[in-house]
Coordinates of C-alpha atoms in Angstrom, one line a residue:
X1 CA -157.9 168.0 -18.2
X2 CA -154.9 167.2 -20.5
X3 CA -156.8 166.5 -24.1
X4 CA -153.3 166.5 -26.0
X5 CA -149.6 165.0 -25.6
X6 CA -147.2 167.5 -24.9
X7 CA -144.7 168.7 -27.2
X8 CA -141.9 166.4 -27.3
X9 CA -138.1 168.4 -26.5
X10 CA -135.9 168.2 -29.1
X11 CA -132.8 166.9 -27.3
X12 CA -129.4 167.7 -30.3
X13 CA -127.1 164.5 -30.5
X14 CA -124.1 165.0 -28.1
X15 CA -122.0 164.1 -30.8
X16 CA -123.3 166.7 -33.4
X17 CA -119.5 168.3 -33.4
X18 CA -117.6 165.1 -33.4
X19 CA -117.5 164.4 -36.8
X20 CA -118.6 167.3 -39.2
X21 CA -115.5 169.4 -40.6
X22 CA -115.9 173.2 -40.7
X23 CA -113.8 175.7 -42.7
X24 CA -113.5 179.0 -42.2
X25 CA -115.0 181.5 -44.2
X26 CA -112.7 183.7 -46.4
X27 CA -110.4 185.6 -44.1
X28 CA -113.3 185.8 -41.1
X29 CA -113.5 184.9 -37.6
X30 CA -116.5 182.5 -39.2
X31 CA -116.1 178.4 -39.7
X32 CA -118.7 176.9 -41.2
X33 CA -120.2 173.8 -41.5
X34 CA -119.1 172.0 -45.0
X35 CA -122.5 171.0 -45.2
X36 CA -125.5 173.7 -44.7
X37 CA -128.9 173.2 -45.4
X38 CA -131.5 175.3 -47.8
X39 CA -134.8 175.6 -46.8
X40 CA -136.1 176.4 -50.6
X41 CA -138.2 173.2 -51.1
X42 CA -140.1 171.1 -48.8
X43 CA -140.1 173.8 -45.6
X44 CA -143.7 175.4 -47.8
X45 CA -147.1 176.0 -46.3
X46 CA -148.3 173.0 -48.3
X47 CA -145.5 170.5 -46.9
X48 CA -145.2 168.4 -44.1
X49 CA -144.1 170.2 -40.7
X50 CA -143.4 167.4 -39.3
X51 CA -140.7 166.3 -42.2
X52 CA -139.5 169.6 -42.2
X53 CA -138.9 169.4 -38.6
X54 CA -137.0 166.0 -39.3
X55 CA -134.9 167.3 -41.8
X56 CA -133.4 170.3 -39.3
X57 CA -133.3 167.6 -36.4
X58 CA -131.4 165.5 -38.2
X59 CA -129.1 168.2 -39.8
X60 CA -128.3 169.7 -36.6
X61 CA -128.0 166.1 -34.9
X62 CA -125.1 165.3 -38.0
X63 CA -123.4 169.1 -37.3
X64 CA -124.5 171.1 -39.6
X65 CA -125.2 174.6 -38.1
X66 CA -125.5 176.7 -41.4
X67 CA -129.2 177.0 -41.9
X68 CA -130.4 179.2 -45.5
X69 CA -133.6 181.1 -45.9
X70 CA -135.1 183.5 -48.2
X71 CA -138.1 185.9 -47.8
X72 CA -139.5 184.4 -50.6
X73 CA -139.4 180.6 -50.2
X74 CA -142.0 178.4 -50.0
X75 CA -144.7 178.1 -51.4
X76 CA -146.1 180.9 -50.7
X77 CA -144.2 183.6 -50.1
X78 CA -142.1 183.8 -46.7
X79 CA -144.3 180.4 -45.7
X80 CA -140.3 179.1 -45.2
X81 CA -139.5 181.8 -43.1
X82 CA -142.4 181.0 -40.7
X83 CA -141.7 177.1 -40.5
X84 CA -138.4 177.4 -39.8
X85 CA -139.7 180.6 -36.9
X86 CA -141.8 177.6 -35.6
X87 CA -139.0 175.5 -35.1
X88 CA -137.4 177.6 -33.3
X89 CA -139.5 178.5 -30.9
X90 CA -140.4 175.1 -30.5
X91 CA -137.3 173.3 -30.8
X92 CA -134.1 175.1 -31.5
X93 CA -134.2 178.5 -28.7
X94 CA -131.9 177.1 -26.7
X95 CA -129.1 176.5 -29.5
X96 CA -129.4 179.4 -30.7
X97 CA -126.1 180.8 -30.3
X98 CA -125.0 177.3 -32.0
X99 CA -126.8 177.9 -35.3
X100 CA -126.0 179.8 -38.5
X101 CA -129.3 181.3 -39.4
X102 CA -129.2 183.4 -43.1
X103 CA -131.7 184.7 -45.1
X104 CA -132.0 186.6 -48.5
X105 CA -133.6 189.1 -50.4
X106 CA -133.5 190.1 -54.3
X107 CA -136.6 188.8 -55.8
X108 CA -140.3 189.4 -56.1
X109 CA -142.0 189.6 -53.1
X110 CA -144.9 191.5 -52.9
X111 CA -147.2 193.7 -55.6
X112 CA -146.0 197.5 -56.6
X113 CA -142.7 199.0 -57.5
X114 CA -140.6 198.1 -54.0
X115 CA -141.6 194.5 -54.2
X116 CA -138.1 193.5 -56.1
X117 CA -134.8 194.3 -56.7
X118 CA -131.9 195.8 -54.4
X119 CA -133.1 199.3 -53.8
X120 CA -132.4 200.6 -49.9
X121 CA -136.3 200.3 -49.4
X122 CA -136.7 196.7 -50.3
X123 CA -134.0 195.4 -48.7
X124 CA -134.7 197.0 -45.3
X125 CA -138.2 196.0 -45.2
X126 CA -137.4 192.4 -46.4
X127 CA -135.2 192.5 -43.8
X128 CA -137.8 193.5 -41.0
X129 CA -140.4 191.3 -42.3
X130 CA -138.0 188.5 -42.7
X131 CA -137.1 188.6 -38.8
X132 CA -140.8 188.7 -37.8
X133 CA -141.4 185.2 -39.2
X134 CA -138.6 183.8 -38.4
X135 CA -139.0 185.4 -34.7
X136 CA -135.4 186.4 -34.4
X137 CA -133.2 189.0 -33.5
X138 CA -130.7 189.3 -36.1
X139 CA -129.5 187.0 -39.0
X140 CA -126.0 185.8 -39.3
X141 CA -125.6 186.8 -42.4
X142 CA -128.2 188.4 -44.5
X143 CA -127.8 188.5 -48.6
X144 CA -128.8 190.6 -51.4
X145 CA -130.1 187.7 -53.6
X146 CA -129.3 188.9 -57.0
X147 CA -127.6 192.1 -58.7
X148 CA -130.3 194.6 -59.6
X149 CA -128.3 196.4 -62.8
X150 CA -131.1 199.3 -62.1
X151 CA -130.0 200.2 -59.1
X152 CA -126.8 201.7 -58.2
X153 CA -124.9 199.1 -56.6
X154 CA -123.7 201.7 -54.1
X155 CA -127.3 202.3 -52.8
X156 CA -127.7 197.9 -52.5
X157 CA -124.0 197.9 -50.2
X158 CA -125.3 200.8 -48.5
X159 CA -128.4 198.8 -47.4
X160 CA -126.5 195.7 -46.4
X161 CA -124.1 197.6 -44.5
X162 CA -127.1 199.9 -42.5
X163 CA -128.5 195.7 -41.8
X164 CA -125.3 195.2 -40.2
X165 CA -124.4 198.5 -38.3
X166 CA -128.3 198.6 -36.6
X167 CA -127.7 194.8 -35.5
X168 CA -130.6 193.2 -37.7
X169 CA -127.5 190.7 -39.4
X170 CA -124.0 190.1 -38.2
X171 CA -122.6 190.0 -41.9
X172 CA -123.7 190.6 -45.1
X173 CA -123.2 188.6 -48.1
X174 CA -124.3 188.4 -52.0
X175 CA -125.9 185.8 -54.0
X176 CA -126.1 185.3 -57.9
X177 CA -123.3 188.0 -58.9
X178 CA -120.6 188.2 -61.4
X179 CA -117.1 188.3 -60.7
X180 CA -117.1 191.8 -62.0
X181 CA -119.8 193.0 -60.1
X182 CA -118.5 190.9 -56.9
X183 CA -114.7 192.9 -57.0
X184 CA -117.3 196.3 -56.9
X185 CA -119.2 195.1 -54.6
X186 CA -117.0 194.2 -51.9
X187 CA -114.6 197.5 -52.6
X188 CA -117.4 199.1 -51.6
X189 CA -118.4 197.6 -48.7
X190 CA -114.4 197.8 -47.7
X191 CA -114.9 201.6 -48.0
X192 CA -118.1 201.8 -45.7
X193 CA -116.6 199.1 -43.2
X194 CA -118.5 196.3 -43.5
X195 CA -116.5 194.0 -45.2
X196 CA -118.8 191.3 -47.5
X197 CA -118.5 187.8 -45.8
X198 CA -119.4 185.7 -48.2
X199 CA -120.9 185.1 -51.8
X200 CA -123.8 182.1 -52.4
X201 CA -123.8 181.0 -56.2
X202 CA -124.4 178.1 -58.1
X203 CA -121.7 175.7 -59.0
X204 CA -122.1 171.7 -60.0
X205 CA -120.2 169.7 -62.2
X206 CA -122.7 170.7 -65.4
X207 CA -122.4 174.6 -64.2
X208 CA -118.8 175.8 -63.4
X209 CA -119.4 179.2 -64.7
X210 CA -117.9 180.5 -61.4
X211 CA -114.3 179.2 -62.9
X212 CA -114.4 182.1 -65.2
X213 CA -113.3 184.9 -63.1
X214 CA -115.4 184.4 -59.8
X215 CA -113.5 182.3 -58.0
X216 CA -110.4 184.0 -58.6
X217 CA -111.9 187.5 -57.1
X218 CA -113.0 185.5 -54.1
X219 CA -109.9 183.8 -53.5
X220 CA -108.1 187.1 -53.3
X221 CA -110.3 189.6 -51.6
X222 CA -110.6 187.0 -49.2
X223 CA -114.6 185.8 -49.4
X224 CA -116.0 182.8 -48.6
X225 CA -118.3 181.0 -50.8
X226 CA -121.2 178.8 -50.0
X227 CA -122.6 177.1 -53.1
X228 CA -125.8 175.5 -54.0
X229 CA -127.2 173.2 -56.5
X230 CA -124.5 170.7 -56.2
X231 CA -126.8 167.7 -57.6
X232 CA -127.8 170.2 -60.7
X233 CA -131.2 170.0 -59.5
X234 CA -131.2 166.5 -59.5
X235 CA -129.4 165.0 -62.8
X236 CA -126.2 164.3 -60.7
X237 CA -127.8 161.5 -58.9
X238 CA -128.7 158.0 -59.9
X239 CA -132.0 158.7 -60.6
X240 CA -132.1 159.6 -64.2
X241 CA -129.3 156.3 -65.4
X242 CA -132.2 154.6 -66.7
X243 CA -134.8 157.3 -68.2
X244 CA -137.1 160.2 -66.6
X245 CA -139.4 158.5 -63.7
X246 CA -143.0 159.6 -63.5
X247 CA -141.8 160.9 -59.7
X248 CA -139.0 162.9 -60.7
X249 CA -139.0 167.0 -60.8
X250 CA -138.2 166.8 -64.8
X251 CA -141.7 165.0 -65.4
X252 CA -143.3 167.7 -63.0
X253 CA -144.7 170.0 -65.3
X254 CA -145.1 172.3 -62.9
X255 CA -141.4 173.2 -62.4
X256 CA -140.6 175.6 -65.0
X257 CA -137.0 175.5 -64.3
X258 CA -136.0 172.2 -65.0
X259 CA -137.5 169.8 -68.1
X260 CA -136.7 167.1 -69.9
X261 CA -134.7 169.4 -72.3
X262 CA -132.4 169.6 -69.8
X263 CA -131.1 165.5 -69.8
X264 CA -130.2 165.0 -73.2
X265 CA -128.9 162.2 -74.5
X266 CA -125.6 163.0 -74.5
X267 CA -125.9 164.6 -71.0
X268 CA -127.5 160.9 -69.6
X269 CA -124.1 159.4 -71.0
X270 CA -122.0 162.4 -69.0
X271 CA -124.0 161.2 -66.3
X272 CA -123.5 157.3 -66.4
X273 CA -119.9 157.9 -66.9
X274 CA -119.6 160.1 -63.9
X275 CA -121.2 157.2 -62.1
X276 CA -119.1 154.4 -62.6
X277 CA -116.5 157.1 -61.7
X278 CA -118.0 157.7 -58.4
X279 CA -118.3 154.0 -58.2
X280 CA -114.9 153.4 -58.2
X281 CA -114.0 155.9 -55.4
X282 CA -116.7 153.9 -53.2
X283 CA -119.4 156.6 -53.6
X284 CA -122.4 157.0 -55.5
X285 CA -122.4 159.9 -57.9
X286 CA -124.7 162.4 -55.2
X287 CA -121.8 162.0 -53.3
X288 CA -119.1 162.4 -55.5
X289 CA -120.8 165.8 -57.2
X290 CA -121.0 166.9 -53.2
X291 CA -117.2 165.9 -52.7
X292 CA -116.6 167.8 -56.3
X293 CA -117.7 171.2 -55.1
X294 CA -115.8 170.9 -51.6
X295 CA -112.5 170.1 -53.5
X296 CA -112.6 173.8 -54.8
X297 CA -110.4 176.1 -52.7
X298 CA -112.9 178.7 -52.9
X299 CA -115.4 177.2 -51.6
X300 CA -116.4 177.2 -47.9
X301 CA -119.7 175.4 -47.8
X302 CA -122.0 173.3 -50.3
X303 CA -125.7 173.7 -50.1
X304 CA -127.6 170.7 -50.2
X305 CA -131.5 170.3 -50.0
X306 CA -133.5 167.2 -48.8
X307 CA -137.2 165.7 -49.0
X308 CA -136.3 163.2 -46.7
X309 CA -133.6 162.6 -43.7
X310 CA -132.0 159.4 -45.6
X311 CA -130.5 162.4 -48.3
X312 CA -129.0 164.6 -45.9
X313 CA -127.1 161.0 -44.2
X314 CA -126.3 160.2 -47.6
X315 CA -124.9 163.9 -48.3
X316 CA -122.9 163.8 -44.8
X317 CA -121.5 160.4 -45.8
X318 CA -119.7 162.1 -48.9
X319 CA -117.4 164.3 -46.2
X320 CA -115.2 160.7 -45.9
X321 CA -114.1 161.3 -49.0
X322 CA -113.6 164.6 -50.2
X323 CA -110.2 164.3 -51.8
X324 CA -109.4 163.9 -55.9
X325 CA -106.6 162.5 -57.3
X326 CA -105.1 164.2 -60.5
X327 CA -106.2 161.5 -62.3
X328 CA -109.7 161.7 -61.3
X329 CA -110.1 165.0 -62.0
X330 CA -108.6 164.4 -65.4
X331 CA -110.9 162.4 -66.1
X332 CA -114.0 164.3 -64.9
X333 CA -112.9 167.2 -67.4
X334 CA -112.7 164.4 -69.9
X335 CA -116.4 163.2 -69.3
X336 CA -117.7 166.8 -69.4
X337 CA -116.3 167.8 -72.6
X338 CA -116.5 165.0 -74.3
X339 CA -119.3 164.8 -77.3
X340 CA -120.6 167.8 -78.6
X341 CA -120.3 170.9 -76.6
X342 CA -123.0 172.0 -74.2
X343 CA -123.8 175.1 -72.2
X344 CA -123.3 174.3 -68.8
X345 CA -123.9 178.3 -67.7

């Protein structure tokens, strides 16, 4: 006797391709989606599966393909990994071949000394473990999270490249690196044949660090970049104009990396200026940082993240306007460095 309903199919939109834009990646065969989704928040072992399944539907449904993991997202640890397996098996097998699937590995993952960092034996295990929750084959593209300045970056591109050449990822990529480090980094992977597809760092319009030098080396070597924390965490929305609500991540106390210290009061008035900017271009300023970050050539892909479906819509909606006139970017320089000077890096 049938005691339960059975498992709905998830049926993609027809139309998933019709309107989403995709770039390709560096000098590649790859295009990507100018919109990928991170699974860092709300894909945990204490958040709704059922939202979480939402938020893929309705990314893949809108053409987004890039999906971004790490082992250690969640909470806890590799929990992430494991939801996003589920959907797989229970949603997503078939499309497989349609779907850009990454994951990461850098930081602390479990107790003892090979827990952390970019030696040959963290990585490889990450790797493993990685493909067990997430039930998969290979990755598309799997990424040394951060530079790990004690160990030889040879023995880290080593690693990636043995991921690649024993079919566990189809390209490897870095996350978090300097443009010094990122010209080494992909020399050597040139040498050992595996040339470095891509590079994931963080770039909003309060962060710009990768300006400096990064984007330069990217540009040239011929990398893509997919970049995340567009919104700054949050501050480039509407939702701080008027004050810090009680709901917000700055009044969670349990965030560490992100307080009120962080919207100053000269920051707020950066912020309300940027969105009567975005106001005038017929966006709202989510949209217009999202648009900002595309308009960089190196860029390939931005990174959003969502709690709820209506954000990713709201994220897609920004690709109709993606373009900046001189003036507007003028004027964006203008807002950021006007009043006294703050550290955006």
């Amino acid at each position: 006797m049938i005691t339960h309903s059975p498992t709905e199919v998830y049926v993609p939109s027809e139309s998933r391709y019709k309107n989403m834009p995709y770039q390709r990646c560096g000098n590649s065969g790859v295009l990507l989606s100018r919109l990928s989704l991170g699974l860092w928040q709300n894909f945990g072992s204490n958040d709704s599966y059922e939202n979480a399944r939402t938020l893929v539907h309705t990314a893949f449904d809108a053409g987004i393909t890039h999906f971004d993991l790490a082992n250690n997202y969640g909470p806890s640890y590799g929990a992430a990994e494991t939801t996003f397996g589920k959907m797989l098996k229970q949603d997503l097998r078939h499309y497989r071949d349609e779907l850009f699937i990454s994951s990461k590995a850098g930081y602390d993952m479990w107790p003892g000394p090979y827990g952390d960092g970019g030696s040959r034996k963290y990585l490889i295990a990450s790797c493993d473990q990685s493909l067990a929750r997430t039930n998969l084959n290979y990755f598309d593209v799997f990424y040394h999270h951060r530079l790990d300045t004690d160990t030889p970056l040879e023995e880290t591109m080593q690693a990636l490249d043995h991921i690649v050449r024993s079919g566990k990822a189809l390209y490897a990529g870095i996350s978090n690196y300097d443009a010094d480090n990122t010209e080494k980094a992909i020399k050597i992977m040139q040498r050992l044949g595996t040339p470095l597809l891509i590079h994931q760092p963080r770039y909003n319009l309060f962060d710009r660090w990768i300006e400096r030098g990064l984007t330069n080396v990217l540009i040239d070597q011929g990398v893509g970049s997919i970049v995340f924390s567009p919104l700054a965490q949050g501050l480039l929305t509407s939702k701080y104009l008027n004050g810090i609500p009680k709901d917000s991540r700055i009044a969670n106390k349990g965030i560490v990396h992100l307080n009120e210290d962080h919207i100053t009061p000269e920051k707020r008035d950066k912020i309300f200026k940027l969105n009567e900017l975005a106001k005038e271009r017929g966006q709202n300023l989510a949209q217009m940082a999202i648009a900002w970050t595309l308009h960089n050539p190196a860029v390939t892909s931005c990174l959003i993240g969502a709690s709820k479906k209506e954000q990713i819509l709201d994220a897609v909606a920004a690709l109709e306007h993606t373009t900046f006139s001189e003036n507007e970017l003028k004027t964006i320089d203008d807002i950021l460095n006007s009043g006294s000077k703050e550290k955006h890096d």
